[in-house]
Structure formats: structure tokens, C-alpha cells
PDB file of C-alpha atoms in Angstrom:
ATOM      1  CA  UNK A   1      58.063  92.176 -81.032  1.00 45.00           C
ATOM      2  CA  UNK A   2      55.379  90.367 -79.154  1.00 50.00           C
ATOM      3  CA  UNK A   3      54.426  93.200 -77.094  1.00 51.00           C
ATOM      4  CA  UNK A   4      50.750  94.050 -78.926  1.00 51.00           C
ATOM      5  CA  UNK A   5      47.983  94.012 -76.344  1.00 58.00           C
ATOM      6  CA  UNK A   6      44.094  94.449 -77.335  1.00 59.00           C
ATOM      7  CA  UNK A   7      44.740  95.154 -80.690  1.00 56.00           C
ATOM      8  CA  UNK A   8      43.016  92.326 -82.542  1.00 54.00           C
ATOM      9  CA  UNK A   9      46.220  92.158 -84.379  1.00 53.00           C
ATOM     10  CA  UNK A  10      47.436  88.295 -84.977  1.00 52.00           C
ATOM     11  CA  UNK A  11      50.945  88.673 -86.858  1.00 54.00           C
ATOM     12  CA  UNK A  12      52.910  88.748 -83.524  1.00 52.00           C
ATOM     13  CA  UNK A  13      53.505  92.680 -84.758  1.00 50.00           C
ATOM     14  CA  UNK A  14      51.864  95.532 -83.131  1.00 51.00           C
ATOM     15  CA  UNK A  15      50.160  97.795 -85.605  1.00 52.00           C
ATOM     16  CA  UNK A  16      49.461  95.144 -88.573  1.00 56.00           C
ATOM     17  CA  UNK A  17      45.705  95.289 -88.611  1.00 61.00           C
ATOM     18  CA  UNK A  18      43.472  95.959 -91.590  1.00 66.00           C
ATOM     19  CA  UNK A  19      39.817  95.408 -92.603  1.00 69.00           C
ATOM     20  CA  UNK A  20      38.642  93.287 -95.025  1.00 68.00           C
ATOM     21  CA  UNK A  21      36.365  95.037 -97.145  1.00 75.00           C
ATOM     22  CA  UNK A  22      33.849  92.123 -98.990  1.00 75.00           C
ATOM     23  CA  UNK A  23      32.732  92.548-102.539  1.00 81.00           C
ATOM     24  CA  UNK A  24      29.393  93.228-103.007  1.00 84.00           C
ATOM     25  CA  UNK A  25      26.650  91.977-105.745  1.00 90.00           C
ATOM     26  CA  UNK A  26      27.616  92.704-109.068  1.00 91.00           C
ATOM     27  CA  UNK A  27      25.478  93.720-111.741  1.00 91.00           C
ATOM     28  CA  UNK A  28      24.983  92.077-115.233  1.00 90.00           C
ATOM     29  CA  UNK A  29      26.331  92.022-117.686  1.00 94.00           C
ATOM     30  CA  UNK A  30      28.911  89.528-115.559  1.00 93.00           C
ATOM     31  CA  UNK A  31      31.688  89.105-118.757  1.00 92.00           C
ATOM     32  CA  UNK A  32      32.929  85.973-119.731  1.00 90.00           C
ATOM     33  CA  UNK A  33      31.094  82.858-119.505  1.00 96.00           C
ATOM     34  CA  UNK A  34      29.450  84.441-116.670  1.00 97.00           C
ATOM     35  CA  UNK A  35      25.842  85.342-117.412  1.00 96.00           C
ATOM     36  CA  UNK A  36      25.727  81.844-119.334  1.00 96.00           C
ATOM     37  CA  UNK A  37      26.593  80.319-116.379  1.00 97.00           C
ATOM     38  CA  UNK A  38      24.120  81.766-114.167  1.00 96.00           C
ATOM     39  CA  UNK A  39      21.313  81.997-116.742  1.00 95.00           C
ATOM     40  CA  UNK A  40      21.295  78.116-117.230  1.00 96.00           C
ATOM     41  CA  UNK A  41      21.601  77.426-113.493  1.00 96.00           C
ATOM     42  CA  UNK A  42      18.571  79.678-112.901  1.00 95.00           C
ATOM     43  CA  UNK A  43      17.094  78.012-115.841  1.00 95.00           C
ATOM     44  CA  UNK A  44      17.686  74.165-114.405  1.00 95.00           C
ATOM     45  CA  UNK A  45      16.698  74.946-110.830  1.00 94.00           C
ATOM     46  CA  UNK A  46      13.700  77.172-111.875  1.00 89.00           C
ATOM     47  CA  UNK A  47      13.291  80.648-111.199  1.00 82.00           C
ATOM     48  CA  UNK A  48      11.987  81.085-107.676  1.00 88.00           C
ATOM     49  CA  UNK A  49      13.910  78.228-106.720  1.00 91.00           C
ATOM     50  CA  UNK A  50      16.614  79.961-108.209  1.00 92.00           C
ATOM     51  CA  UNK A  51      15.839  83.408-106.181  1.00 91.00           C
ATOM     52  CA  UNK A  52      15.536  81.357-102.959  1.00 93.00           C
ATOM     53  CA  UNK A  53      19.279  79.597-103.034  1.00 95.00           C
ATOM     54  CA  UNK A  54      21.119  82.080-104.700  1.00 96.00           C
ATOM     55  CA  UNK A  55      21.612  85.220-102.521  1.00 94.00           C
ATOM     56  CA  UNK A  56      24.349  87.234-104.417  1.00 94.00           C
ATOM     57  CA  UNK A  57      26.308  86.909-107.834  1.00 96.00           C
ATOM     58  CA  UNK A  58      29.140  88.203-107.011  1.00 95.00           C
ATOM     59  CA  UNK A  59      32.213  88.671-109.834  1.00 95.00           C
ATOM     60  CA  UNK A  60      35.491  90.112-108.070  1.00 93.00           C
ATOM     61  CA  UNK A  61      39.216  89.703-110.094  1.00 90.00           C
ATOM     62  CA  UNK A  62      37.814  87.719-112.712  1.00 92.00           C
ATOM     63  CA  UNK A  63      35.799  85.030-110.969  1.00 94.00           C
ATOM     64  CA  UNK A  64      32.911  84.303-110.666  1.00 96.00           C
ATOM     65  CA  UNK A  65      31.275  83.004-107.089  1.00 96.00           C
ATOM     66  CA  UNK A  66      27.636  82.043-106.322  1.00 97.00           C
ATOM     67  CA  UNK A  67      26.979  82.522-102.588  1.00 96.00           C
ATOM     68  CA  UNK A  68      24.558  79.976-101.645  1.00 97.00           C
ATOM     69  CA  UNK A  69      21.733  79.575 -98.665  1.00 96.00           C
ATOM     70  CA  UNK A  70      23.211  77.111 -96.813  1.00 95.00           C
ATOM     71  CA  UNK A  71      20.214  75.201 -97.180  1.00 95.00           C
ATOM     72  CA  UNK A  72      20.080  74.448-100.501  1.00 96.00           C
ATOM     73  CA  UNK A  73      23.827  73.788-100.987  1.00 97.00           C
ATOM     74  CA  UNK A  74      23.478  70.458-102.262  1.00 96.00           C
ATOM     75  CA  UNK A  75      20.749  70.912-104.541  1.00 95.00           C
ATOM     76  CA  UNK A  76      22.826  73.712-106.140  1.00 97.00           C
ATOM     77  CA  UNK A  77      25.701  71.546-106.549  1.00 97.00           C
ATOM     78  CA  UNK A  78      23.859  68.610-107.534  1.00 97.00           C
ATOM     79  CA  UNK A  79      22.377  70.789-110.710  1.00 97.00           C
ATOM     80  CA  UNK A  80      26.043  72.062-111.429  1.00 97.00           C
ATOM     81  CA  UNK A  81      27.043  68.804-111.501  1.00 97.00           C
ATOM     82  CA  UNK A  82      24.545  67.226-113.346  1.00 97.00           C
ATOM     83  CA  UNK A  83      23.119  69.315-116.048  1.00 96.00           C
ATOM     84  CA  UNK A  84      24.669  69.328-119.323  1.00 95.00           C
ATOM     85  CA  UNK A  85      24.722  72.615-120.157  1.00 95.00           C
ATOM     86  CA  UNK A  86      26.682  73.403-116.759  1.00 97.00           C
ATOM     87  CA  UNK A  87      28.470  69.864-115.993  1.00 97.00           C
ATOM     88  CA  UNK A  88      30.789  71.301-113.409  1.00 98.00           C
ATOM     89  CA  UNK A  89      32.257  67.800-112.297  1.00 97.00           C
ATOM     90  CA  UNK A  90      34.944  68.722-110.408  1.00 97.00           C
ATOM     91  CA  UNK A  91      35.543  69.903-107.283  1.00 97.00           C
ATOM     92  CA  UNK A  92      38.778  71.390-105.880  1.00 96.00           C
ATOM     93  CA  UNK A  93      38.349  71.400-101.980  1.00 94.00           C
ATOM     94  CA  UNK A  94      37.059  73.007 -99.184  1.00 96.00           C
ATOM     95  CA  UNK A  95      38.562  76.770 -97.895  1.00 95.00           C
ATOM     96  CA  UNK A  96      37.050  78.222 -94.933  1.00 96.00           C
ATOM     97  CA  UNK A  97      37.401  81.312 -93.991  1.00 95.00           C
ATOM     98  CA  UNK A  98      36.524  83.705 -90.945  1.00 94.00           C
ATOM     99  CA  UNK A  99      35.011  87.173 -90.865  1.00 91.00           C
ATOM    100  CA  UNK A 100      34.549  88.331 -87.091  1.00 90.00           C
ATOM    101  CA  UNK A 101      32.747  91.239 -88.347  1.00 87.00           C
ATOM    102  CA  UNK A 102      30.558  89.841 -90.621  1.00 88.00           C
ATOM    103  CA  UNK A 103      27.817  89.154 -88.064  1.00 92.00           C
ATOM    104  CA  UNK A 104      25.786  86.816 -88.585  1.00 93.00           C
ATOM    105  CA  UNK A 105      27.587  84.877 -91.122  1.00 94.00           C
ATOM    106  CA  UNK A 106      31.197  84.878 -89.383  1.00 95.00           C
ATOM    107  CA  UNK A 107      32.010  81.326 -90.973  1.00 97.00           C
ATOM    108  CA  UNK A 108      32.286  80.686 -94.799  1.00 97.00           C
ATOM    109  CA  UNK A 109      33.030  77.708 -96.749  1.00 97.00           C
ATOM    110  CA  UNK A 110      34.250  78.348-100.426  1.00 97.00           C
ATOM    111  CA  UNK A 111      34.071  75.512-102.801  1.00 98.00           C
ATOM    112  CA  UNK A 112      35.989  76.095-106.697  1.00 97.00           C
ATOM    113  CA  UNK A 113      34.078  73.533-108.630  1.00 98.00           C
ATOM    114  CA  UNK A 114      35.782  72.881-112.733  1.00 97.00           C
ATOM    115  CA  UNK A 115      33.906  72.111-115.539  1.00 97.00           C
ATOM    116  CA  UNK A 116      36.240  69.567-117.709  1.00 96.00           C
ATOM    117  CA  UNK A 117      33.613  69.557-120.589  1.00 96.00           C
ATOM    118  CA  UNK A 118      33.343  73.278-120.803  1.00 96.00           C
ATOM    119  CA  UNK A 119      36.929  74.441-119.350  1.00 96.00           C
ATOM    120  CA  UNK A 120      34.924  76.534-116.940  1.00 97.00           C
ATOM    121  CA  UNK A 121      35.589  77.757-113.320  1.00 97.00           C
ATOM    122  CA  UNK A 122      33.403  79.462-110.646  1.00 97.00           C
ATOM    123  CA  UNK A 123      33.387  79.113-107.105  1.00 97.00           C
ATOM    124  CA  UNK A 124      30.229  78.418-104.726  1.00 97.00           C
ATOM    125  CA  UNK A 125      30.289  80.291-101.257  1.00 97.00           C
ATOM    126  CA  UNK A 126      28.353  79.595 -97.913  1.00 97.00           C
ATOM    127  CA  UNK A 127      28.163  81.882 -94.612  1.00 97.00           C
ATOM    128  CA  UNK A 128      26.763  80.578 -91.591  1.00 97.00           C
ATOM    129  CA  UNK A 129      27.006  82.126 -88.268  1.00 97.00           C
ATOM    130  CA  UNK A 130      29.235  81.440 -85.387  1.00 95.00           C
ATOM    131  CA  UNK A 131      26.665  80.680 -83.064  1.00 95.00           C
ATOM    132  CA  UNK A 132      25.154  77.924 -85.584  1.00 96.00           C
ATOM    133  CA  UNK A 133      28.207  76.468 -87.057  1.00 97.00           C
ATOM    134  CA  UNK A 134      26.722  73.830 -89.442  1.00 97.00           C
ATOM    135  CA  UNK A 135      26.555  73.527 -93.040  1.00 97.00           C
ATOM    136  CA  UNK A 136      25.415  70.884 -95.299  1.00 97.00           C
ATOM    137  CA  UNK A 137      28.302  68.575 -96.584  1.00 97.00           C
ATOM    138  CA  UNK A 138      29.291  68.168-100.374  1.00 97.00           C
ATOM    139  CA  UNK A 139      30.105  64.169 -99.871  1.00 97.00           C
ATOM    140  CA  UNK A 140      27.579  62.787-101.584  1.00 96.00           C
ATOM    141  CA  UNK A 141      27.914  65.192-104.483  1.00 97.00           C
ATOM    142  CA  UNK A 142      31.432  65.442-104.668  1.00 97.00           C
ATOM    143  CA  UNK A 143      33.553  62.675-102.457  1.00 96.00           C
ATOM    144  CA  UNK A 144      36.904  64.693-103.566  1.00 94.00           C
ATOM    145  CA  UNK A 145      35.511  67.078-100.443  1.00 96.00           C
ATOM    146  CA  UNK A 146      36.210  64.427 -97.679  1.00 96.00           C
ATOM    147  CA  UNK A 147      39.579  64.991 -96.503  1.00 96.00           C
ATOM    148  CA  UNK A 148      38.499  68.853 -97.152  1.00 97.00           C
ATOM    149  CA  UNK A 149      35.437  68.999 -95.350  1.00 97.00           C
ATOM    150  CA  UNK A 150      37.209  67.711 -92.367  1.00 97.00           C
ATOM    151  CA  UNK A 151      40.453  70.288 -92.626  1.00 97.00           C
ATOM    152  CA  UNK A 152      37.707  72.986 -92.715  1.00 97.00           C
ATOM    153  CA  UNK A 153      36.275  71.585 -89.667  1.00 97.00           C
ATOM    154  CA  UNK A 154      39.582  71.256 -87.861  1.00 96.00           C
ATOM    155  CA  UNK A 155      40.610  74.365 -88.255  1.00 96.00           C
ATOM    156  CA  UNK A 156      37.501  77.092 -88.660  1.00 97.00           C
ATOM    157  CA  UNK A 157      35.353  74.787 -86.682  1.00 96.00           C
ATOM    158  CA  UNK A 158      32.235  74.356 -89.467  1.00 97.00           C
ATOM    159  CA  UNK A 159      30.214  71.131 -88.917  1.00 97.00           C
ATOM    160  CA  UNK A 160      29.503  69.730 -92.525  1.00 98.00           C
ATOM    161  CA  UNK A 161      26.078  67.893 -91.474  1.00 97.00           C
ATOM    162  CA  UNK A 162      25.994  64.427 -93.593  1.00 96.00           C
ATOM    163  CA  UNK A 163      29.903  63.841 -93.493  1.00 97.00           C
ATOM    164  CA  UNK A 164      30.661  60.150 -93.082  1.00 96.00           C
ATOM    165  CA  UNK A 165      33.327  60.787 -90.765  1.00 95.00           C
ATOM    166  CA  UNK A 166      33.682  64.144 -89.709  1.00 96.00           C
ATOM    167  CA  UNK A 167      36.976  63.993 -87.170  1.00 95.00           C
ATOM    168  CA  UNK A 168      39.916  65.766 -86.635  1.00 95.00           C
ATOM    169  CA  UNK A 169      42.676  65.492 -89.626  1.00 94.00           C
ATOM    170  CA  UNK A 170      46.071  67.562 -88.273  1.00 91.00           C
ATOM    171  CA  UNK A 171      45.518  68.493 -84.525  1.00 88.00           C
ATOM    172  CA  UNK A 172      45.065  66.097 -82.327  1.00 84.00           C
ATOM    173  CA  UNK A 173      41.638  64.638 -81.211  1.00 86.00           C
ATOM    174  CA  UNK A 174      41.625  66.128 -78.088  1.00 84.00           C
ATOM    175  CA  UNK A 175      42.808  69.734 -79.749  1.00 82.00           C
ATOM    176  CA  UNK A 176      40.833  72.691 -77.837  1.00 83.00           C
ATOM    177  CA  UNK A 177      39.545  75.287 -80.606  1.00 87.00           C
ATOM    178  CA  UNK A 178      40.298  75.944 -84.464  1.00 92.00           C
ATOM    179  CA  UNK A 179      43.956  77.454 -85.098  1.00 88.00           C
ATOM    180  CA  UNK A 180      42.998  79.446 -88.286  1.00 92.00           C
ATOM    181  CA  UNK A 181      40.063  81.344 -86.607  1.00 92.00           C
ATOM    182  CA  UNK A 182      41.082  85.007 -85.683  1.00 88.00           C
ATOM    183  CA  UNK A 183      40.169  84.892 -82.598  1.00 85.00           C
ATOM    184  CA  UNK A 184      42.482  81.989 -81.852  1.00 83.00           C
ATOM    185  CA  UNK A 185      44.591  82.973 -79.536  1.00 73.00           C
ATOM    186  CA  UNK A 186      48.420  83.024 -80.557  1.00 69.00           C
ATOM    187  CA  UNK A 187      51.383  81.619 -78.261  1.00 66.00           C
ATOM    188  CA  UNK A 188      51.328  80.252 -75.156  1.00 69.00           C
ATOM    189  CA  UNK A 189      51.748  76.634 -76.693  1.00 72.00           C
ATOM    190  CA  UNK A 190      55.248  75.240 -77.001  1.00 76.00           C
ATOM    191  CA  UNK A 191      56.123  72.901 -79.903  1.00 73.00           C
ATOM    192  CA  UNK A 192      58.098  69.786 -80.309  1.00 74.00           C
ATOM    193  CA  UNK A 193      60.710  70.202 -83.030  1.00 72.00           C
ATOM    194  CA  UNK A 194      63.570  67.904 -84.087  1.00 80.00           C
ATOM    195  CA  UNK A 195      63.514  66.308 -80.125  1.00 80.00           C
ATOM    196  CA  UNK A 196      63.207  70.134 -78.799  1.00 84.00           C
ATOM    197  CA  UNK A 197      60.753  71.920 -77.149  1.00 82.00           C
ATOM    198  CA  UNK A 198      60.533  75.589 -78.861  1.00 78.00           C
ATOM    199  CA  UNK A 199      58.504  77.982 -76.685  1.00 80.00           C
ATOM    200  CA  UNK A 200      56.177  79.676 -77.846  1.00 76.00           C
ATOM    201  CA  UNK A 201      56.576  83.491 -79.343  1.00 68.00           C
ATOM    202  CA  UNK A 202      55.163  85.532 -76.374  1.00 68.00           C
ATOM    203  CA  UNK A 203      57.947  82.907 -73.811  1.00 73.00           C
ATOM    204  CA  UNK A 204      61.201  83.594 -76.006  1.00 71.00           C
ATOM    205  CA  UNK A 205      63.919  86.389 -75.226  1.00 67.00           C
ATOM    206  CA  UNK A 206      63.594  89.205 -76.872  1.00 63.00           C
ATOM    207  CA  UNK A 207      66.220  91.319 -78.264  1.00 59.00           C
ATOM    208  CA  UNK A 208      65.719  95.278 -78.266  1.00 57.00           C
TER     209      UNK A 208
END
């Protein structure tokens, strides 16, 4: 059961791996509220401003998500936010994600902002690369991100620059590496449940 070696597989199952093929750009007309969405950012930011922090438009399954230089995160979200045409006041949380292959841009955070006023929903997308980990936090825009911000950072390992207090919120302090990265290395750790130890997958009998 546990037997996969050099396989890049991490479901405990030997043959279980697939690639993730990412959506690209997509091209307008978006659908929906889309192209209103995106014309009135462009239109509140300005247009090479726009160009600059806006890198692709991408609509997959019926959403809509601006991926965003990391850069100019808050400035985007601030105008989301703020303008009244937009007023996206709400947002959800914080999802990170991790794409070994994407190089370059192995780390992504994914933020679903709401528009009450409007009943509207897109989602705003940053990439930054494993070797620079950091991106710019959403506190001071949207406090709802705290406790988010610092899940993502436990487990993908992102540093969200400006967070008040950016620790640890489920592993321990002293934790070594992010559990949800895929190159986290599975087993090996036993757990404490109900006063027993459990060992871990690759240490248990195996039946055949």
C-alpha cells in the first residue's frame, strides 16, 4: 500500500499521479458580469496601471479570477473595495496552493472577494516563487484575512509581508516545513490519538 518509491505520488498509493493542467487567459467577451467587472477596474486604476497589475483574466467553470503582480496586490484590492461601481467588501479567506511545476511562481494565494451591494463574486490570484516566498498581506484592506493569512503561511509557507502577527496557527511553533506543500514528505511522524500513539503509514503492518 505504502510501497511507492520516486514517484512524486502523495496519496500513500502507487500509481495516483496526474498533472494539473492551468487555465490559460481567456478572451472577451468574459459572460456574465464579467467584462463589467474588469472594464470598471481598468477604468478606476487607469489603464497602464491597469496593464501593469493585472497579468491574466482568466474565466474557468464560471468564475471569474484576476491574477495579480504581487506587487500591486493591495492597490488592486483597495480599488475593489472601494469604488462604487465595484464595492467588493468582502473577503472570504486565504487558499494557497502549490504548483511544483509552475516554475517560477510555485506558490499561489487565491483570495474570493463578494460584493454585497452588487451580489457579485470573483476571485483575485497571486504566484510568487519558491525561492522568494513573500507576498503582500490583505490586513489592512480586509482584516477578515488574519487568521487566513496565517493558515496559508503555516501550511504552504507564503510570508504575507505587513501581517500584524504572522505565526503559526495549527502546528506547533517549532513545526519543521508546510504539511500541504507536495513536496512534504508523507509518514514517518507518529500521532497522538485518544492517549495512543498511531504510527505513521509507511511504520504500520501491512496486509497482502
Amino acid at each position: 500500500m505504502f510501497g511507492a518509491r520516486d514517484s512524486g505520488d502523495t496519496s500513500g498509493y502507487g500509481g495516483l499521479v496526474r498533472a494539473v493542467a492551468l487555465p490559460g487567459s481567456s478572451p472577451r467577451p468574459y459572460g456574465s458580469y464579467f467584462d463589467d467587472v474588469v472594464d470598471k477596474l481598468a477604468e478606476a486604476i487607469g489603464g497602464d496601471a491597469f496593464s501593469a497589475a493585472i497579468e491574466r483574466v482568466v474565466v474557468f467553470r464560471g468564475e471569474l479570477t484576476l491574477e495579480v503582480s504581487r506587487e500591486q496586490l493591495p492597490t488592486v484590492a483597495q480599488v475593489l473595495r472601494d469604488d462604487a461601481g465595484l464595492r467588493f467588501e468582502l473577503c472570504l479567506g486565504v487558499s494557497g496552493v502549490h504548483y511544483p511545476d509552475d516554475v517560477g511562481r510555485e506558490l499561489h494565494a487565491v483570495y474570493p472577494l463578494m460584493s454585497i451591494t452588487h451580489n457579485r463574486r470573483i476571485c483575485l490570484e497571486v504566484a510568487a516563487p519558491d525561492a522568494d516566498p513573500h507576498i503582500p498581506s490583505l490586513f489592512r484592506v480586509y482584516p477578515t484575512t488574519d487568521w487566513h493569512e496565517r493558515e496559508t503561511y503555516d501550511f504552504f509557507g507564503i510570508i504575507f509581508d505587513g501581517h500584524p502577527s504572522l505565526t503559526r496557527i495549527e502546528m506547533p511553533d517549532d513545526w519543521v516545513g508546510h504539511p500541504q506543500r507536495k513536496d512534504y514528505p508523507l509518514g514517518g511522524i507518529p500521532v497522538e490519538y485518544h492517549g495512543a500513539e498511531i504510527p505513521p503509514p509507511d511504520a504500520r503492518r501491512a496486509y497482502n
